[in-house]
Coordinates of C-alpha atoms in Angstrom, one line a residue:
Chain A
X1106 CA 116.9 79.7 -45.1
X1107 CA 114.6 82.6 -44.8
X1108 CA 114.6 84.5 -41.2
X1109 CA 112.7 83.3 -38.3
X1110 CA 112.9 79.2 -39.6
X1111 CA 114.8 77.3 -37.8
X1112 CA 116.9 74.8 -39.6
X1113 CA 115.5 71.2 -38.3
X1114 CA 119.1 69.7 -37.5
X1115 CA 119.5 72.4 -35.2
X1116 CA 116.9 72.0 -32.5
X1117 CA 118.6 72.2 -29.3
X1118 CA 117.6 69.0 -27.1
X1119 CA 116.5 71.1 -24.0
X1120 CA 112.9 69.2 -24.0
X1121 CA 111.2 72.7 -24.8
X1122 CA 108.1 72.5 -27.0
X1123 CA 109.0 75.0 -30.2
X1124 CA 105.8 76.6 -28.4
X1125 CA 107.9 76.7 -24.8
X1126 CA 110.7 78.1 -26.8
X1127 CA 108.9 80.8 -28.1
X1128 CA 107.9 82.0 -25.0
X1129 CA 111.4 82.5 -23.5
X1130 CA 112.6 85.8 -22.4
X1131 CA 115.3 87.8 -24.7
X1132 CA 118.2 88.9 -23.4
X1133 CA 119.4 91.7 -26.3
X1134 CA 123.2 93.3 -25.9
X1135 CA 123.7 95.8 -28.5
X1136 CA 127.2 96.5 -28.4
X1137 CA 130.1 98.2 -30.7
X1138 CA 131.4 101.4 -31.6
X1139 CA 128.6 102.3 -34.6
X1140 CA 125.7 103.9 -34.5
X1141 CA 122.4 102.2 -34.4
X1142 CA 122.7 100.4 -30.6
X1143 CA 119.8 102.4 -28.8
X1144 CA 117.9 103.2 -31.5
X1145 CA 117.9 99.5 -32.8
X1146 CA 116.4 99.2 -28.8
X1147 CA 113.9 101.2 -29.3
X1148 CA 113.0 100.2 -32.5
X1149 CA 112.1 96.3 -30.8
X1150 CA 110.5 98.6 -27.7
X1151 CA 108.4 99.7 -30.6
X1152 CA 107.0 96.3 -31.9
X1153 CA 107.0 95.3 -28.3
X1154 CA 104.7 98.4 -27.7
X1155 CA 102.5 97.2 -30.5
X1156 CA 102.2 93.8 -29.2
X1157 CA 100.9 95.5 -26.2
X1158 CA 104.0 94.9 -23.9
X1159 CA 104.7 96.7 -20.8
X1160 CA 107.7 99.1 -21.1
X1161 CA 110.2 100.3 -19.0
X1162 CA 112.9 102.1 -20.2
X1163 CA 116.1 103.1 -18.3
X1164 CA 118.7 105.3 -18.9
X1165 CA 121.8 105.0 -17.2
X1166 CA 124.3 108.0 -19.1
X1167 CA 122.9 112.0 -19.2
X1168 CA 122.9 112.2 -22.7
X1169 CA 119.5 113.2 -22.6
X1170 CA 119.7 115.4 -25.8
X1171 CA 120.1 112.7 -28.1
X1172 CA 117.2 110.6 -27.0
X1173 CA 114.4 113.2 -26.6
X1174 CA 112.7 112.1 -30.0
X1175 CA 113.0 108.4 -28.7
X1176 CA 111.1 109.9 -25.0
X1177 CA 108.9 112.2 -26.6
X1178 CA 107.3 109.5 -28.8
X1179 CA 106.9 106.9 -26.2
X1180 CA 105.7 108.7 -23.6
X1181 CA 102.8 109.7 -26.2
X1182 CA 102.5 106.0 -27.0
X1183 CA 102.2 105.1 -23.0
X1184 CA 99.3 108.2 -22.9
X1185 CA 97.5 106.4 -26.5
X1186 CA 98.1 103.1 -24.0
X1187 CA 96.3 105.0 -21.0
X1188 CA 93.8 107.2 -22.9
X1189 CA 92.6 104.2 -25.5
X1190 CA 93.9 100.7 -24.4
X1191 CA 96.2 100.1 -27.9
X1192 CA 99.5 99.3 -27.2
X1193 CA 101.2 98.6 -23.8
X1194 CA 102.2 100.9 -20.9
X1195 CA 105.2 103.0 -20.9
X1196 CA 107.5 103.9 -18.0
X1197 CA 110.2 106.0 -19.2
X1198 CA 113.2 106.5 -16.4
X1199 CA 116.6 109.1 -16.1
X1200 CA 119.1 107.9 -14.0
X1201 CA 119.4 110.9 -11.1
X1202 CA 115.2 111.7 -11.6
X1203 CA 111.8 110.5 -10.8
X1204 CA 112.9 107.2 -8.7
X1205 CA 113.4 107.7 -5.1
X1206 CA 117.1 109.4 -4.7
X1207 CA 117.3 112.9 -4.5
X1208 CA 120.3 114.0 -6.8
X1209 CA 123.0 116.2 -6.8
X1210 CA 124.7 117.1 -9.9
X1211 CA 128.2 116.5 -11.1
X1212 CA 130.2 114.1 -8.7
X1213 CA 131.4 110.7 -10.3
X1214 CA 130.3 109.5 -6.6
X1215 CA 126.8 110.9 -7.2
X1216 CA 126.8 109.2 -10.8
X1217 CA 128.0 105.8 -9.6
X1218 CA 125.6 106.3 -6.6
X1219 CA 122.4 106.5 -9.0
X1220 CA 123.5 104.2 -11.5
X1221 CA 123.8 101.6 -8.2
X1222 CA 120.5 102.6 -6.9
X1223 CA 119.3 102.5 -10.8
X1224 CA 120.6 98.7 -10.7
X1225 CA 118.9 98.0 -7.4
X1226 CA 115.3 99.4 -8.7
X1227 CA 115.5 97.4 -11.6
X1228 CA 116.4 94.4 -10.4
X1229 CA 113.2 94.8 -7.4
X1230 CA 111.1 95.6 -11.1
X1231 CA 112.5 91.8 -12.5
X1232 CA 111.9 90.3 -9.6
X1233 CA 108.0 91.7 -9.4
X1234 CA 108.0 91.2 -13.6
X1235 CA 106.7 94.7 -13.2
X1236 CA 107.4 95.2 -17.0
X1237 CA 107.2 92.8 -20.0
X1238 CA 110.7 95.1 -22.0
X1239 CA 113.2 96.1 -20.7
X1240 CA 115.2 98.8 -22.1
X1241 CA 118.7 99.1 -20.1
X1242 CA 119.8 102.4 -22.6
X1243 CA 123.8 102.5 -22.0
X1244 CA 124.2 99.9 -19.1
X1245 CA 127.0 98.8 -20.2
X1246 CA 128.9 102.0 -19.0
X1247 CA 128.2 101.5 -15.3
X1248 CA 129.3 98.2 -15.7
X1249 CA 132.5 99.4 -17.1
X1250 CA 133.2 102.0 -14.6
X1251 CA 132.8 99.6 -12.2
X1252 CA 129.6 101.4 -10.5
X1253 CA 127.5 97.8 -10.8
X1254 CA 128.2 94.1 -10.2
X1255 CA 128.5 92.5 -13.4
X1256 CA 128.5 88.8 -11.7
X1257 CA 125.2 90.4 -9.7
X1258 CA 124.1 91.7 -13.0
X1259 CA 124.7 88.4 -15.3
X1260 CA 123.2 86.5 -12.3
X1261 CA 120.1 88.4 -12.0
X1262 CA 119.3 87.9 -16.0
X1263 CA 120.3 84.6 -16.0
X1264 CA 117.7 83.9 -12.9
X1265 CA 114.8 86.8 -13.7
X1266 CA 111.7 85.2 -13.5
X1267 CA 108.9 84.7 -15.8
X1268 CA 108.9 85.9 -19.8
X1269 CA 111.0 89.6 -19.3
X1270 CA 112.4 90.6 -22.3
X1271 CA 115.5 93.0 -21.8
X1272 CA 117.9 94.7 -23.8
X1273 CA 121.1 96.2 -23.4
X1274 CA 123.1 98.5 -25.1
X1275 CA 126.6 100.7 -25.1
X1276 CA 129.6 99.8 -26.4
X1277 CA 132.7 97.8 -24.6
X1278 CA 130.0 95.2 -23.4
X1279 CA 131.6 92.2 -20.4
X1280 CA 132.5 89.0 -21.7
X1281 CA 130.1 88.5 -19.1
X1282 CA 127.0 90.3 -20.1
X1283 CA 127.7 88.4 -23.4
X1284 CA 127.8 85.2 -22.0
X1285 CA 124.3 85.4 -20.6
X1286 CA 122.8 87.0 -23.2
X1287 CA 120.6 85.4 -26.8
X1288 CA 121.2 88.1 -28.9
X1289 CA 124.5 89.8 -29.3
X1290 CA 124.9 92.4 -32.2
X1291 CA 127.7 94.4 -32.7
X1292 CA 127.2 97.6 -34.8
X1293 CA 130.8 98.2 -36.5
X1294 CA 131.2 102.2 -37.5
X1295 CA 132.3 102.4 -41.3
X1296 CA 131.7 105.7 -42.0
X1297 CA 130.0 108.6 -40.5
X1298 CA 128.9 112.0 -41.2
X1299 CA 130.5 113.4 -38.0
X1300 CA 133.9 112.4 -39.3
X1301 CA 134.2 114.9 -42.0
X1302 CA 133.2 117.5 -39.9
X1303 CA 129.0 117.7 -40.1
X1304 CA 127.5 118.2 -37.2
X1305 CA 124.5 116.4 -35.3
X1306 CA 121.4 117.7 -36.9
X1307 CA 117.1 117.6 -36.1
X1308 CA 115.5 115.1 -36.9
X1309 CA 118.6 112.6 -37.6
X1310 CA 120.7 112.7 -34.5
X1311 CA 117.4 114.0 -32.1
Chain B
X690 CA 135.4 114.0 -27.1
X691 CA 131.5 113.7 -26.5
X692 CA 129.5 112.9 -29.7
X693 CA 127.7 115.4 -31.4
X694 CA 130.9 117.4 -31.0
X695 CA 133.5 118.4 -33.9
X696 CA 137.1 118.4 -33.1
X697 CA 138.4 121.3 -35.1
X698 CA 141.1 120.2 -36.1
X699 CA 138.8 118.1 -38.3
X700 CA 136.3 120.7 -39.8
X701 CA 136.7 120.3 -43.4
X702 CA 137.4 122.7 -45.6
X703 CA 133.9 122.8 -47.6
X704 CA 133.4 126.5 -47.5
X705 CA 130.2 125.7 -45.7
X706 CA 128.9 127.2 -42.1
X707 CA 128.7 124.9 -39.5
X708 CA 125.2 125.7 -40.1
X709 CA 125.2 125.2 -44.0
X710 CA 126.4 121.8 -42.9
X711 CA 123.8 120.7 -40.4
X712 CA 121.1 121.1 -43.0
X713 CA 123.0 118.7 -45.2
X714 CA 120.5 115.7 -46.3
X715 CA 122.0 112.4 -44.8
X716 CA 122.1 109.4 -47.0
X717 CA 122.7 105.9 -44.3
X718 CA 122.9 102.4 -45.2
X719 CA 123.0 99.7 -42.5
X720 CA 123.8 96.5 -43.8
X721 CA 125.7 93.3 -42.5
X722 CA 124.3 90.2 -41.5
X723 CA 123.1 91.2 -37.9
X724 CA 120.0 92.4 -36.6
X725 CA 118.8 95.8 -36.0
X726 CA 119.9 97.1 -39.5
X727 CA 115.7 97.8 -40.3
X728 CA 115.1 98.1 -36.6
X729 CA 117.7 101.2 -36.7
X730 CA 116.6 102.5 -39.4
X731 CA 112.4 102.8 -37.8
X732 CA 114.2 104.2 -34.6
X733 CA 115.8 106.9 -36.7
X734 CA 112.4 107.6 -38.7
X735 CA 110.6 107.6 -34.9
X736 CA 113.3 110.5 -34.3
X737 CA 112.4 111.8 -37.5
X738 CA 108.5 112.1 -37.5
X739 CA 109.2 113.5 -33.6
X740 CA 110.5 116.5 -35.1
X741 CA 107.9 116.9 -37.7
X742 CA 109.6 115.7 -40.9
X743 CA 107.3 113.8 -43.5
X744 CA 108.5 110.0 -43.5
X745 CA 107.4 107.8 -46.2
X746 CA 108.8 104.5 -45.9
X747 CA 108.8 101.8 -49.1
X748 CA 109.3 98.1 -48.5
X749 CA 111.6 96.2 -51.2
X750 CA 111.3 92.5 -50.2
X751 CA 108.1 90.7 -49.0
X752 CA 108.4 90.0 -45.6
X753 CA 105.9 91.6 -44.0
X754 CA 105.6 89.3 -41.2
X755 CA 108.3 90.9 -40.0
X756 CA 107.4 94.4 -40.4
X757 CA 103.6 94.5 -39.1
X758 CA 104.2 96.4 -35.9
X759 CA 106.4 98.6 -36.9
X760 CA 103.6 99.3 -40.1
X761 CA 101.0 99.6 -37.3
X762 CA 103.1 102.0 -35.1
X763 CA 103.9 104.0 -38.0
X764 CA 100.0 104.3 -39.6
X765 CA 98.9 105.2 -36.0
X766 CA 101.2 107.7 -36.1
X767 CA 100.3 109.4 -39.1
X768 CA 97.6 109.6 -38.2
X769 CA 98.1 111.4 -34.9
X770 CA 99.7 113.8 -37.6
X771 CA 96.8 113.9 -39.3
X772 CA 94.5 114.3 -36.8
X773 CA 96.4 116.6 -34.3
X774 CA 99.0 117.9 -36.3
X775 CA 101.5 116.2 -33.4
X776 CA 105.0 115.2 -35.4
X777 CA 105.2 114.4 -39.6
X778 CA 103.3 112.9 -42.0
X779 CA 103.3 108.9 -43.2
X780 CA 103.5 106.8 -45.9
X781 CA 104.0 103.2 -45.8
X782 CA 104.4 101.7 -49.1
X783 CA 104.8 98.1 -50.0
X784 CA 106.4 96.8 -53.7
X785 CA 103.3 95.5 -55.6
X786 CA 100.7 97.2 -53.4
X787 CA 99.5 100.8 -54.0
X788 CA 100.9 102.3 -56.4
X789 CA 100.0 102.2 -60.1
X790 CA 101.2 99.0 -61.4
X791 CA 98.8 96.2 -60.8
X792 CA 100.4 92.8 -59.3
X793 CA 100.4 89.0 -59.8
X794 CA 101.9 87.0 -57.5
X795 CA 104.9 84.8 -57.8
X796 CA 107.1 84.7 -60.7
X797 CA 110.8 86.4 -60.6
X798 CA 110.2 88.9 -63.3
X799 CA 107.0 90.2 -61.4
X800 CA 109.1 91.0 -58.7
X801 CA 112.0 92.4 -61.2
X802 CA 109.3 94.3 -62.6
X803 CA 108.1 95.4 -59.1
X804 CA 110.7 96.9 -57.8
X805 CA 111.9 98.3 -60.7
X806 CA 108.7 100.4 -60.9
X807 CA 109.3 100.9 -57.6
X808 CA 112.5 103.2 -57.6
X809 CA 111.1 104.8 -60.6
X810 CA 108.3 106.0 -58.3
X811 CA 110.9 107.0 -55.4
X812 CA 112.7 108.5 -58.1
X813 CA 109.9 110.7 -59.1
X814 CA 109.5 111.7 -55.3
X815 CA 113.3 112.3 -54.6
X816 CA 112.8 115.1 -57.7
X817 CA 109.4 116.1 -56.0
X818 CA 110.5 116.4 -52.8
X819 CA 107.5 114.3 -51.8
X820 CA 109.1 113.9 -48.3
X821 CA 112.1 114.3 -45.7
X822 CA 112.7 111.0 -44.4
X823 CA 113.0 107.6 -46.7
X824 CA 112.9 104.8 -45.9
X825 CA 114.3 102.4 -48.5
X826 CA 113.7 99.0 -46.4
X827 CA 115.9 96.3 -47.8
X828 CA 116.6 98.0 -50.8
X829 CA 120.1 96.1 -50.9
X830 CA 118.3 93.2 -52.8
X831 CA 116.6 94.2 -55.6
X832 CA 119.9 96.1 -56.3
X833 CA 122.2 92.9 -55.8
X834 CA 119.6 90.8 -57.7
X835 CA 120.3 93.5 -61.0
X836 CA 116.4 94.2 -60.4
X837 CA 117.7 98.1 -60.2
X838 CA 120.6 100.0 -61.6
X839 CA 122.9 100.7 -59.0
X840 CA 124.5 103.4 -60.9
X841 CA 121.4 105.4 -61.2
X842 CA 120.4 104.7 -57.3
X843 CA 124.0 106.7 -56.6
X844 CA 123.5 109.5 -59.3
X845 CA 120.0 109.9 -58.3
X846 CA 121.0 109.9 -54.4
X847 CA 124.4 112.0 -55.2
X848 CA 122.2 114.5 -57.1
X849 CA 118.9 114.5 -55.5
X850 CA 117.1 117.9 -54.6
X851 CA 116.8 119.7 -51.1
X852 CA 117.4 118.4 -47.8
X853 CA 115.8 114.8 -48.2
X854 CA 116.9 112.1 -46.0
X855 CA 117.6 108.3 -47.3
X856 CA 117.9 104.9 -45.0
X857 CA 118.8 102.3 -47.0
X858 CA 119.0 98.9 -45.2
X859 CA 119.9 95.1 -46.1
X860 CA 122.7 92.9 -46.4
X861 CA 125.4 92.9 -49.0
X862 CA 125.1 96.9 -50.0
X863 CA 127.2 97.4 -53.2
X864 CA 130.0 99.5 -52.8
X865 CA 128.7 102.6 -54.9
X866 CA 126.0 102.9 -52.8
X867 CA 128.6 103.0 -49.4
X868 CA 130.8 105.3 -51.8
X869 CA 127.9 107.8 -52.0
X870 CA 126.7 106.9 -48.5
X871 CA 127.3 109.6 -45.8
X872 CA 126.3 107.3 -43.2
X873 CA 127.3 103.0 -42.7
X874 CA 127.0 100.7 -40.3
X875 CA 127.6 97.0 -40.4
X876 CA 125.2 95.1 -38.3
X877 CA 127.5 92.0 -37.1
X878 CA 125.8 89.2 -35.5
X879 CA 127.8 87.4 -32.3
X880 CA 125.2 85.4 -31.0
X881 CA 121.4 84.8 -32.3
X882 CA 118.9 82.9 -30.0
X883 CA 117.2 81.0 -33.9
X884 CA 121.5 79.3 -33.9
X885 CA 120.0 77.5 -30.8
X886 CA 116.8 76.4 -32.2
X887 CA 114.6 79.2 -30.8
X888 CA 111.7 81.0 -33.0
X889 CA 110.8 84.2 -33.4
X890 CA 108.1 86.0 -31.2
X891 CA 105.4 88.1 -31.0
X892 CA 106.9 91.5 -29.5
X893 CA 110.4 90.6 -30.5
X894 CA 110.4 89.9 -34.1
X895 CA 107.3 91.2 -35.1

């Protein structure tokens, strides 16, 4: 069966039109140990971005080095959005800068702070649909650490209103964040450059 | 140990400078029956044309459907590059469409003889180094399907000029092209929303 039918002896009996059912919200987890998670994300932010979605992206974990390609390009695709009308809007957001905390470096209290606060923004953004994607770059870590709720998390996807897409990635993802979410894809390492010794390098790893 | 670093115990013994090996070409294949194998692989070309490489990007399979806004992200971004000179150059090639060979639609050995001609042609660019970043989108099938020699895709990859970058993506990679693969992920699907009857959407799959 070629991708995107759906196989006629499998239509759940939830009384949605296939029209109501296309217009459900997403709820992504990228997970596992390979590569591919976030930039899987932002490949779907991408289409979504063409579609004319509104995007928000999050990230929750400094590892700002690896993802400056990703934030370079999308902030120039929100600027096309603003200067020209293609595309949709694009918020891109740091943990620790540009929403209302002021941030000290370096404690585990500060990061567990700003990833709670980072939580509580977003889930005042679902409950105003203030964006159409979601991008929740390496939620699952907070999650993990213990920093955020994940009952109050999986509660607040499972409730969001209206047609929000979001997708989560980082590895070790709760049973629980699975449970509530459509789409679970696990990227399994088999080999990588980094074990034989190669380094990161331009244009491939940033 | 954060990523992006080496553990020195690991640095092999290749002769080569840390630096020697950061300009080493990458060759990835993401495979598996998940999502996000193509999706990954567009992330990693976004990264790519960020930092100014020349991406060219060749389709194996008809399914454009599925590939429209990513093909519409990618034109408008080449030409940005053409325009302002802002990141690398594009190419977005489809089997049967552009290139030299002219193209009826439907029967098996049209499509045999389609992407046949097609690796000949990245072939030709690989010893050209016509760009930095390939694309080889779902290039798995045509290989699986005997359409293409997979001994000469991993003697042409193994030996191919310069500091070119290959993505390879699709299900079912043959094992000599992980062998000369630097790079593999397996895309492993836990939970899909089309299992429950759901269709694809705009801004999600296409």
């Amino acid at each position: 069966m070629a991708q995107g039918q759906v196989d006629p002896k499998n239509i759940p009996d939830d009384g949605l039109t296939t029209r109501q059912r296309r217009q459900l919200p997403i709820t992504a987890v990228h997970t596992g140990h390979g590569k591919g998670k976030s930039t899987a994300a932002f490949g779907m932010a991408l289409r979504a971005w063409n579609q004319g979605l509104d995007i928000g992206v999050f990230q929750f974990v400094k590892s700002a080095k690896w993802r400056v390609g990703e934030e370079s390009v999308f902030k120039r695709l929100g600027e096309l959005h603003d200067e020209t009308g293609e595309g949709g809007a694009v918020q891109w957001h740091k943990m620790g800068e540009g929403w209302s905390w002021s941030r000290k470096k370096g404690t585990e209290e500060d990061h567990a702070r700003d990833a709670a606060e980072g939580w509580e923004e977003i889930k005042r953004r679902l409950a105003e649909k203030e964006h159409d994607f979601y991008v929740l770059d390496e939620f699952t870590y907070p999650i993990k650490w213990g920093w955020v709720d994940v009952d109050d998390v999986a509660e607040t996807l499972a409730n969001r209103p209206g047609r929000q897409h979001v997708v989560i990635t980082g590895r070790d993802a709760d049973p629980k964040l699975i449970e509530v979410a459509d789409l679970v894809t696990e990227m399994v390492k088999h080999k990588h450059p980094m074990d034989a010794g190669r380094k990161g390098q331009k244009g491939i790893e940033w």
